[in-house]
Each structure stands twice: as C-alpha cells, then as structure tokens.
mmCIF file of C-alpha atoms in Angstrom:
data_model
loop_
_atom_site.group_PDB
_atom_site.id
_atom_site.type_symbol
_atom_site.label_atom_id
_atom_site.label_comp_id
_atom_site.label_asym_id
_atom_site.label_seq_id
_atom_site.Cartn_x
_atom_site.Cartn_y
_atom_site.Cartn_z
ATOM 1 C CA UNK A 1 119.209 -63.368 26.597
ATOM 2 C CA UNK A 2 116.711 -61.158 27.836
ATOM 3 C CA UNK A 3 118.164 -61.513 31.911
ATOM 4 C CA UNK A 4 121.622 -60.114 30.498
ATOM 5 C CA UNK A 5 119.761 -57.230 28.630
ATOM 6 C CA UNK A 6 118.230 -56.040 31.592
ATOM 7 C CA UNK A 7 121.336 -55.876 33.495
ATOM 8 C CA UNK A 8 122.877 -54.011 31.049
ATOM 9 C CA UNK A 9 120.060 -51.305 30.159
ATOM 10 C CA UNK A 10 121.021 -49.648 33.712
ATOM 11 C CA UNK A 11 124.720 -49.250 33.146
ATOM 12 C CA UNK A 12 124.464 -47.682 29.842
ATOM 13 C CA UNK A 13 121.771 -45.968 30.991
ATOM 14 C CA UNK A 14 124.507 -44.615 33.831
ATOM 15 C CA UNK A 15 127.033 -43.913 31.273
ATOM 16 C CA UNK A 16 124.965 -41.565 29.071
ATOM 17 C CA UNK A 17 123.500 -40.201 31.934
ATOM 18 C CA UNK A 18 126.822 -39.275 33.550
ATOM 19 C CA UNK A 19 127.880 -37.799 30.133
ATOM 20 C CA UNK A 20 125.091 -35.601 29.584
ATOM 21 C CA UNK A 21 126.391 -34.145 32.941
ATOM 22 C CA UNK A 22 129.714 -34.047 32.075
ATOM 23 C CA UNK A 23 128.396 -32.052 28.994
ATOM 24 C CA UNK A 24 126.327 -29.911 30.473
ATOM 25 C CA UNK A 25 129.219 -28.883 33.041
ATOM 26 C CA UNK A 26 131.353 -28.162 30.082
ATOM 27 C CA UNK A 27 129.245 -25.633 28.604
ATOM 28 C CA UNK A 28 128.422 -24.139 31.952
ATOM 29 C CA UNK A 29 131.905 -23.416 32.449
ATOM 30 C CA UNK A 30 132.399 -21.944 28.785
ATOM 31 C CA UNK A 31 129.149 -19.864 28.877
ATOM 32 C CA UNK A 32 130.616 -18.224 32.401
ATOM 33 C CA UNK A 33 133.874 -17.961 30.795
ATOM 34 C CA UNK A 34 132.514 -15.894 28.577
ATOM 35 C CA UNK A 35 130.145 -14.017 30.606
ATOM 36 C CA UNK A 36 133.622 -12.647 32.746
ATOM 37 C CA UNK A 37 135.387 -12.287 29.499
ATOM 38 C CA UNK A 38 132.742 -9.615 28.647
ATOM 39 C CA UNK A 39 132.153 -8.398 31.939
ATOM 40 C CA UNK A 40 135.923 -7.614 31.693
ATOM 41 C CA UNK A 41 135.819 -5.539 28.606
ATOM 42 C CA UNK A 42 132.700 -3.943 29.440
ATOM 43 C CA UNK A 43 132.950 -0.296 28.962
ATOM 44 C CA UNK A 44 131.188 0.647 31.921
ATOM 45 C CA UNK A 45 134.100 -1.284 34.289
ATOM 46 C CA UNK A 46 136.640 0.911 32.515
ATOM 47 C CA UNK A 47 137.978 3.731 34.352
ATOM 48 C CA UNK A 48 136.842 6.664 34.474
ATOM 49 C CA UNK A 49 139.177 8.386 36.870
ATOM 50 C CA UNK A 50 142.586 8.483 37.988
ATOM 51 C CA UNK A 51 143.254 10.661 40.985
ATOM 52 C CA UNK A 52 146.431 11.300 41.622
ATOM 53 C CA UNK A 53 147.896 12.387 45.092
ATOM 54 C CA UNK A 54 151.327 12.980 46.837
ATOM 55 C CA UNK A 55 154.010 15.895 47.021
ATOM 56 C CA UNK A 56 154.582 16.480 42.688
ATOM 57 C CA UNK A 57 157.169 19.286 42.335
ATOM 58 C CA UNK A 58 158.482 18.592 38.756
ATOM 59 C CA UNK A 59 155.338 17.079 37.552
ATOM 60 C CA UNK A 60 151.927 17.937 36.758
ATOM 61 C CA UNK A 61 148.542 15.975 36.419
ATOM 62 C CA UNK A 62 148.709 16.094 32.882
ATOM 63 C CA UNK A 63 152.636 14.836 32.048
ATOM 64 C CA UNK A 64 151.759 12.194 34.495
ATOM 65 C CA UNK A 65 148.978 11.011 33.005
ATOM 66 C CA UNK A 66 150.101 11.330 29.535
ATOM 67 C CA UNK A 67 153.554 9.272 30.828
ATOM 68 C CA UNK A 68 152.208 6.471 32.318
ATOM 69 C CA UNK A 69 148.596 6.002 30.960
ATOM 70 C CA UNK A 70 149.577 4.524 27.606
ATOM 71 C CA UNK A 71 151.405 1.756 29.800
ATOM 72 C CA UNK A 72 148.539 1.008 31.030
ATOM 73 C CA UNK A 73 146.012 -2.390 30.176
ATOM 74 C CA UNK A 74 143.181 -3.420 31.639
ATOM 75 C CA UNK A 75 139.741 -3.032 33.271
ATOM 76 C CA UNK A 76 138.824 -2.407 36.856
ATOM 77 C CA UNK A 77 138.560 -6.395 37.307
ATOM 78 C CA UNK A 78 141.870 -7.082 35.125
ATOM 79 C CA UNK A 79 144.483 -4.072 35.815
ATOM 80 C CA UNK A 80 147.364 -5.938 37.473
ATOM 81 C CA UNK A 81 148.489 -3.485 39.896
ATOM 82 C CA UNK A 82 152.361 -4.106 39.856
ATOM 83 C CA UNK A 83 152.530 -3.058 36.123
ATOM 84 C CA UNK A 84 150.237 0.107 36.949
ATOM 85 C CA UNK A 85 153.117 0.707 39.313
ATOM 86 C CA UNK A 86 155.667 0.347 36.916
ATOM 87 C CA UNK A 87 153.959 2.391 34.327
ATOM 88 C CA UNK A 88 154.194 5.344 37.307
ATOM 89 C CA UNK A 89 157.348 5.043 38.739
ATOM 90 C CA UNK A 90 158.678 5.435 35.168
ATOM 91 C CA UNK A 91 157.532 8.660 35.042
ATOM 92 C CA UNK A 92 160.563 11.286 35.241
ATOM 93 C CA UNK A 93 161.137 12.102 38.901
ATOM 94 C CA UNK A 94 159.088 9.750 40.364
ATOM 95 C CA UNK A 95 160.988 7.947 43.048
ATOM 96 C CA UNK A 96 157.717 5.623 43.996
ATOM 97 C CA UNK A 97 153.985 5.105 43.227
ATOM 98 C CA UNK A 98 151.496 3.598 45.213
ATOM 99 C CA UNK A 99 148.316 2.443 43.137
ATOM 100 C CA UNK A 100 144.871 0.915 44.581
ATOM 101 C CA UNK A 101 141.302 0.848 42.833
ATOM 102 C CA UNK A 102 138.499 2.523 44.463
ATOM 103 C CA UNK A 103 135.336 0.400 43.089
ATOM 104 C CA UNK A 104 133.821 1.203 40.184
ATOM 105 C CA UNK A 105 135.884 3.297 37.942
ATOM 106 C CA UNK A 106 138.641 5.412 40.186
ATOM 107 C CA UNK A 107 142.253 4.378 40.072
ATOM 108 C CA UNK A 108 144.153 6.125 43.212
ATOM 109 C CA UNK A 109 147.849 7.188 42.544
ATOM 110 C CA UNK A 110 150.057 8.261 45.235
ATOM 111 C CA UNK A 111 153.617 9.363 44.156
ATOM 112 C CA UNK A 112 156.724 10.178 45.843
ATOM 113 C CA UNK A 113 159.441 12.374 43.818
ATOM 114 C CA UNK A 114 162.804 12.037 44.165
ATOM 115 C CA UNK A 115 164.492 15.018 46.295
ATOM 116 C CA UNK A 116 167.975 15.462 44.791
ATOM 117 C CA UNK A 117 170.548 15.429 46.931
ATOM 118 C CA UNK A 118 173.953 15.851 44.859
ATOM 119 C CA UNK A 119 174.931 15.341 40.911
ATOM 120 C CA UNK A 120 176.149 11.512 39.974
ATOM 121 C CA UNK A 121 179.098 11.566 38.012
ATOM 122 C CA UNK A 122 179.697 8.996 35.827
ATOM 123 C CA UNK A 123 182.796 6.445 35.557
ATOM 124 C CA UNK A 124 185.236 7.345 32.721
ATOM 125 C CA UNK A 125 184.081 3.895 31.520
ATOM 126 C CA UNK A 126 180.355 4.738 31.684
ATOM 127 C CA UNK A 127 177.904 6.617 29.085
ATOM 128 C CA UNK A 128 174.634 7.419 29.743
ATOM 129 C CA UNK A 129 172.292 10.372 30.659
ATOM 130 C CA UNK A 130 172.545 13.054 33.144
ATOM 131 C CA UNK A 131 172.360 11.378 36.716
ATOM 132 C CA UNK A 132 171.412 12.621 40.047
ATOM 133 C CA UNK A 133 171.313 11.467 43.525
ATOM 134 C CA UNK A 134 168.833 11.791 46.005
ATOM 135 C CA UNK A 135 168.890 12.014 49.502
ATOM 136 C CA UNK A 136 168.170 8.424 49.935
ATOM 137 C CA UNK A 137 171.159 7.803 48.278
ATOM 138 C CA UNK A 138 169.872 6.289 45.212
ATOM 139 C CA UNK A 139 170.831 7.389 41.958
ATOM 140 C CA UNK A 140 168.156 8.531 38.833
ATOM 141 C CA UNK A 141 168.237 10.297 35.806
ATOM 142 C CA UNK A 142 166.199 13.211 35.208
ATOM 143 C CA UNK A 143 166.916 16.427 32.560
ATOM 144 C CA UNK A 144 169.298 18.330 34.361
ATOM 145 C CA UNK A 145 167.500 21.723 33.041
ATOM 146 C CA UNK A 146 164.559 20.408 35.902
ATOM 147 C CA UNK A 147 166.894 20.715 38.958
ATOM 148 C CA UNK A 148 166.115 24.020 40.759
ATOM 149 C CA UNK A 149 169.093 24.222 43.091
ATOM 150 C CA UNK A 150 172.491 24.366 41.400
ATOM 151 C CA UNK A 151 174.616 24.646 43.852
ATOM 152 C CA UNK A 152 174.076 20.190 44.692
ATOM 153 C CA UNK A 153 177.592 19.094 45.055
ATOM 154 C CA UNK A 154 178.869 16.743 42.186
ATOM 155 C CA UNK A 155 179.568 13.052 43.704
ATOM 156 C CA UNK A 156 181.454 10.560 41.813
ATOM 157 C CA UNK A 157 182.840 7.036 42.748
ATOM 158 C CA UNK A 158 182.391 3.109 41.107
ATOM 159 C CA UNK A 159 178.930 1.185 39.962
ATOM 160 C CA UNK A 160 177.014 1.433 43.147
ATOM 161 C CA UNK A 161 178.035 3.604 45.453
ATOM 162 C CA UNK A 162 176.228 6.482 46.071
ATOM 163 C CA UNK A 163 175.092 5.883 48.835
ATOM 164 C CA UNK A 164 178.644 5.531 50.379
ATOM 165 C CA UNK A 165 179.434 8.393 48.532
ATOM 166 C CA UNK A 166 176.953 10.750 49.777
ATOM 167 C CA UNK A 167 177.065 9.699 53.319
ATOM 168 C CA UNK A 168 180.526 10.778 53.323
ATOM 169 C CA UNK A 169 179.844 13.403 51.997
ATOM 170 C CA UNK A 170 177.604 14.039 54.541
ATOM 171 C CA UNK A 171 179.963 13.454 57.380
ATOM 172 C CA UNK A 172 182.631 16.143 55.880
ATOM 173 C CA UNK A 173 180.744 18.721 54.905
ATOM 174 C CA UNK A 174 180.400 20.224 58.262
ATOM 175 C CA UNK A 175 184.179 20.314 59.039
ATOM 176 C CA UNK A 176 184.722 22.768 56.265
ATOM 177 C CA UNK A 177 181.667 24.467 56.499
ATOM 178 C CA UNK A 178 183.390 25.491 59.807
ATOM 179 C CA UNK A 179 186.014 27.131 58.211
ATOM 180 C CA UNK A 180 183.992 28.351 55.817
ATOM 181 C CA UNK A 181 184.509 26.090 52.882
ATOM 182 C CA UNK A 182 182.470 23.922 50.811
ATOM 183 C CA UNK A 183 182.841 20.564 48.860
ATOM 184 C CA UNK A 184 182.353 20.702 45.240
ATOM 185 C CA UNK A 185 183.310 17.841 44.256
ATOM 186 C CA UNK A 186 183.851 14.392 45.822
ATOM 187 C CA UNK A 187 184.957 11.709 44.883
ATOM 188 C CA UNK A 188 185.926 7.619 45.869
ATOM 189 C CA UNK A 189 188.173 5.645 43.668
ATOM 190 C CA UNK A 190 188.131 2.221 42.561
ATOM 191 C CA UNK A 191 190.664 1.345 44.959
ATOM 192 C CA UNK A 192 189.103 3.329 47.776
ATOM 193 C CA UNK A 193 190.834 6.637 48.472
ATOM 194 C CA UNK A 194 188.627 9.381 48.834
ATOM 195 C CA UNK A 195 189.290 13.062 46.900
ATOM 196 C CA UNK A 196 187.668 16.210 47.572
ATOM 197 C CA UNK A 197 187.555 19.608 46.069
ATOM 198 C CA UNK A 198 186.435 22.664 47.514
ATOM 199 C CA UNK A 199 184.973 25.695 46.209
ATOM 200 C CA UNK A 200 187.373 27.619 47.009
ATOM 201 C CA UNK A 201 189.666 25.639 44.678
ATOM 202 C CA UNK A 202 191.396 23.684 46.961
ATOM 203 C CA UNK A 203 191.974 19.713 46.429
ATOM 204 C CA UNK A 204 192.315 17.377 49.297
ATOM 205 C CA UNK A 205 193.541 14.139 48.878
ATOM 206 C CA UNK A 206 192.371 12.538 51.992
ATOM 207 C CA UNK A 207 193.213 8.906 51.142
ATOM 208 C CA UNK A 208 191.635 5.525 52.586
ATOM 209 C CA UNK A 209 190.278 3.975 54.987
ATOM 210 C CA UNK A 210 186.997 3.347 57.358
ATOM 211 C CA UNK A 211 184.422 6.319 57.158
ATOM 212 C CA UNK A 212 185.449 7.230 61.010
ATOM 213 C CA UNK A 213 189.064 7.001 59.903
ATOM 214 C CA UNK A 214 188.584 9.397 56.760
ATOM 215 C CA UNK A 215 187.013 11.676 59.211
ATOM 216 C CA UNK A 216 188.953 12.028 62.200
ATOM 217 C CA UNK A 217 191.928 12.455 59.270
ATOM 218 C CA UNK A 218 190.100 15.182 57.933
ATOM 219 C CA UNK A 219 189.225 16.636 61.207
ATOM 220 C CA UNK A 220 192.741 16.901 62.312
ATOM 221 C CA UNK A 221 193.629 18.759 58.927
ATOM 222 C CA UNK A 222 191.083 21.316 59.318
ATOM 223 C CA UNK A 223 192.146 22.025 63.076
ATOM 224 C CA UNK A 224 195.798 22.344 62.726
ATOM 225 C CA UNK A 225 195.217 24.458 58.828
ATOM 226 C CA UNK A 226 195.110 27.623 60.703
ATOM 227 C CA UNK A 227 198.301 27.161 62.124
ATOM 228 C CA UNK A 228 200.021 26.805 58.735
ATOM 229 C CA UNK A 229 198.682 29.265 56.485
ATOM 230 C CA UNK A 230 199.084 32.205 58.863
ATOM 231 C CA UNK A 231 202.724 31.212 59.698
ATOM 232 C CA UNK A 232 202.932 32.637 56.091
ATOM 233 C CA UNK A 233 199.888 34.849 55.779
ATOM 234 C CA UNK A 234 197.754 33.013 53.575
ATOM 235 C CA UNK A 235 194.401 31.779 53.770
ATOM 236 C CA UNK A 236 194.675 30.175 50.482
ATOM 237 C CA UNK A 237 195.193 26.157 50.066
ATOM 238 C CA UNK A 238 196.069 24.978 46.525
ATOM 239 C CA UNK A 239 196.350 21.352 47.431
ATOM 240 C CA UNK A 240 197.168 18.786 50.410
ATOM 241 C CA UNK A 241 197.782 15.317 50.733
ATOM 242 C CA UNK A 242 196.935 13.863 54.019
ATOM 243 C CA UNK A 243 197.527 10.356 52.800
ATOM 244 C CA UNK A 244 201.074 10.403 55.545
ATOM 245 C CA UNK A 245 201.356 8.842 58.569
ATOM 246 C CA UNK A 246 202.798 11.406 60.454
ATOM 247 C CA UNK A 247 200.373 14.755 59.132
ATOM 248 C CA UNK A 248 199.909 16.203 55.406
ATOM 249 C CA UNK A 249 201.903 18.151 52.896
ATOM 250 C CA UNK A 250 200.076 21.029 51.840
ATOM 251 C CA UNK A 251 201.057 23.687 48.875
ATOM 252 C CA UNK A 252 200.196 27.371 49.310
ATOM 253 C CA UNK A 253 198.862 29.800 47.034
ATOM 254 C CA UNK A 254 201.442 32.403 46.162
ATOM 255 C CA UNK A 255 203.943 31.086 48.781
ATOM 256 C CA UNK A 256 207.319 30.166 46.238
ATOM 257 C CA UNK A 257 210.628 29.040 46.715
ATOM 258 C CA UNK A 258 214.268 30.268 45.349
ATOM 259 C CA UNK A 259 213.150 28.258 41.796
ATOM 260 C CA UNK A 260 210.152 30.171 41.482
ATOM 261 C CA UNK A 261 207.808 26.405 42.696
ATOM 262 C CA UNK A 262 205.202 26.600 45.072
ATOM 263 C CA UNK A 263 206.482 25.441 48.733
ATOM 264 C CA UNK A 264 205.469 22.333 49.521
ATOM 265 C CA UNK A 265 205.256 21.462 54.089
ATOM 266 C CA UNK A 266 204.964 18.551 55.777
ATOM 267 C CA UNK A 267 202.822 19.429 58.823
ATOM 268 C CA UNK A 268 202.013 17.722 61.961
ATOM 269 C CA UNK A 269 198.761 18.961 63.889
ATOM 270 C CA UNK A 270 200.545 22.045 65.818
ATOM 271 C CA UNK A 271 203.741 21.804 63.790
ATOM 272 C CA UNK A 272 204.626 23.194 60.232
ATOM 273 C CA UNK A 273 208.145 21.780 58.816
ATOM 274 C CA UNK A 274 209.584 23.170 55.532
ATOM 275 C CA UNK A 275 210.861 20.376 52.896
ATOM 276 C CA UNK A 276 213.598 21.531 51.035
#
C-alpha cells in the first residue's frame, strides 16, 4: 500500500503542476490581450493629422477630409490601409490615393485626380449619372458643373469601351484638324462601325473595321474632299458614307437636283461621279 502511494504522489504531483502552468499561460495571454486591446483604443494612438499631398484641382483639404474621414475606423495600430484607400478614392475626382502612417499620429494621403479627357455617353439602355472619361481611358462620374473645359468631345460606344473609344478618337482627330474640322461627337456601335460628327455639322459614317483600317479610310476621305466640294464650290459637307468599297457618297450643302433633293456622289480618291 504505501510503495504504490509513493509512486503515485509524483505523477499527480506532475499533473497539477503542469496545470497550474497551463493556467497561468491562459491568463497571461488574456491579460496581454487586453493590454493591446487598450493600447489600440488609446486616445493618444489616435490620429492627430492627416496630411494630404498630390496635384487637387477640384478638391480642397476640407471636402476631402470631410468625404472620406467618416469612412474611416481605426487607430494608428488598427487602420487597415486598403479601406483608408477606399474611403479616398471615393472622393469625387479622385482617380487614386496612396495612404501610409507616419508613426505616432500622421496619416499621409497622396491623391491623383482624374484629368478628363472627353464626355461618356451613355447606352440608350443605360441610366445613371453624368460620366466622363479621362485620359487614361477610364470612365468616372463627377458633377458635370465641375468640368472647366467644355469644349471635351462627347464619346459614346457599348459597356466598356472607352478606352477603344478614345484612342480612336485620338487617332482621327488630327486628320480633320488638318482641314480645319473637329469631332464632336464619336461614336462605336454594338456591332462595330464607327460614326463621327463634326462641328461643323457634318456626319461621317466611316464604318468597320481594324483601328489602322478606320484610319487609312478616313485618311483617304479627307485627301480626296477637296476635290469634290470645289468641283461645285462648296466647302460644306452635310453627310458621307465611306462604308463602299470603291470610295464614299457624300451629300452637299445647298448643292440640289431637278426634284429640289440634295445631290448625292459616289467619289473615288481623285474622281467625283454624279448618281442619278
């Protein structure tokens, strides 16, 4: 009796030892979870400054501040920096936000507006606020009363893509600036043919295909144009279709036929040939 006591005196002895550990280790662990619970909310790791840097032309410190600090939740130690971003880049204008902490109580904002570029146009099918795009070719929505320069050309075409769009754009723009002339409006359609008006009030229907296609089309129009309008002493353009294989009808401002309709010419780059 008493040899199997004293062999088992040292294993409970083990067993409540290892316990007490095992306890003490427990509250350890919820005494420092609490210590970093209130070292989180502890007013002095708040911040106390948010410094805000970056080119801002349609915002100020203040709008910015009162936009996106509400949206934000958290102490130095617990401010999760991808939803600071967020709260930023929601901001009106505000094409990107870079955030960082600066240790103890400085959060640094840099921003990047948007720079419009051209006015997005909405589908027929689509409702929604006033769009814009900017030079990147992304599309945002701001309050149109906050664009400065009115004279952006308006850009339309299907869900995603303005950046098509405006590189087009891009690429015919200079061909009638030559003569002159500027695009308005353009736009792509769902099945891909590409429409332009000018300011001048002419509209071009310059049809499919690649973007080097479309342009060397276009190219050709503008080069032989001269050709045809003073064979009848007009500068003047009302429409043309240069969706034909073999050159583009065009129809001429105050140039009529015996039935009192515009005339309407099929011409071939050098060559202008009256339908009848």
């Amino acid at each position: 009796m008493n040899s199997a006591a004293v062999t088992s005196n040292p294993l409970d002895l083990r067993l409540m030892q290892l316990g007490s550990t095992l306890l003490f280790a427990l509250v350890l662990l919820l005494a420092a979870g609490a210590g970093l619970t209130w070292l989180a909310r502890a007013p002095w790791l708040g911040f106390r400054q948010i410094r805000i840097e970056g080119e801002v032309m349609h915002n100020n410190a203040t709008t910015i501040r009162a936009n996106a600090v509400p949206k934000l939740h958290g102490s130095y130690l617990t401010l999760n920096l991808q939803q600071a971003r967020t709260a930023f880049e929601s901001v009106p204008w505000v094409r990107r936000a870079v955030v960082s902490k600066v240790w103890p109580q400085t959060l640094m904002v840099s921003l990047e507006e948007h720079r419009p570029a051209a006015y997005w146009e909405r589908p027929d099918n689509e409702v929604g606020d006033d769009q814009l795009v900017n030079r990147e070719g992304e599309v945002f929505e701001v309050n149109l009363g906050d664009v400065e320069d009115e004279d952006l050309p308006i850009l339309r075409g299907p869900h995603g893509s303005a950046a098509q769009v405006l590189a087009m754009y891009r690429s015919l723009a200079p061909v009638f600036a030559a003569r002159d002339e500027h695009i308005e409006r353009l736009a792509l359609s769902e099945r891909g043919s590409w429409r332009a008006k000018l300011d001048s009030g002419s509209v071009i229907e310059i049809g499919r295909g690649s973007p080097q296609e479309v342009l060397e089309r276009t190219q050709r129009f503008a080069a032989s144009l001269p050709q045809v309008v003073n064979r009848f002493g007009v500068r003047q353009v009302e429409y043309a279709d240069l969706r034909h294989s073999d050159g583009y009808a065009v129809r001429l401002a105050g140039v009529g036929t015996t039935d009192g309709k515009t005339t309407k010419n099929v011409a071939r780059p050098g060559a202008v040939r009256p339908q009848r």
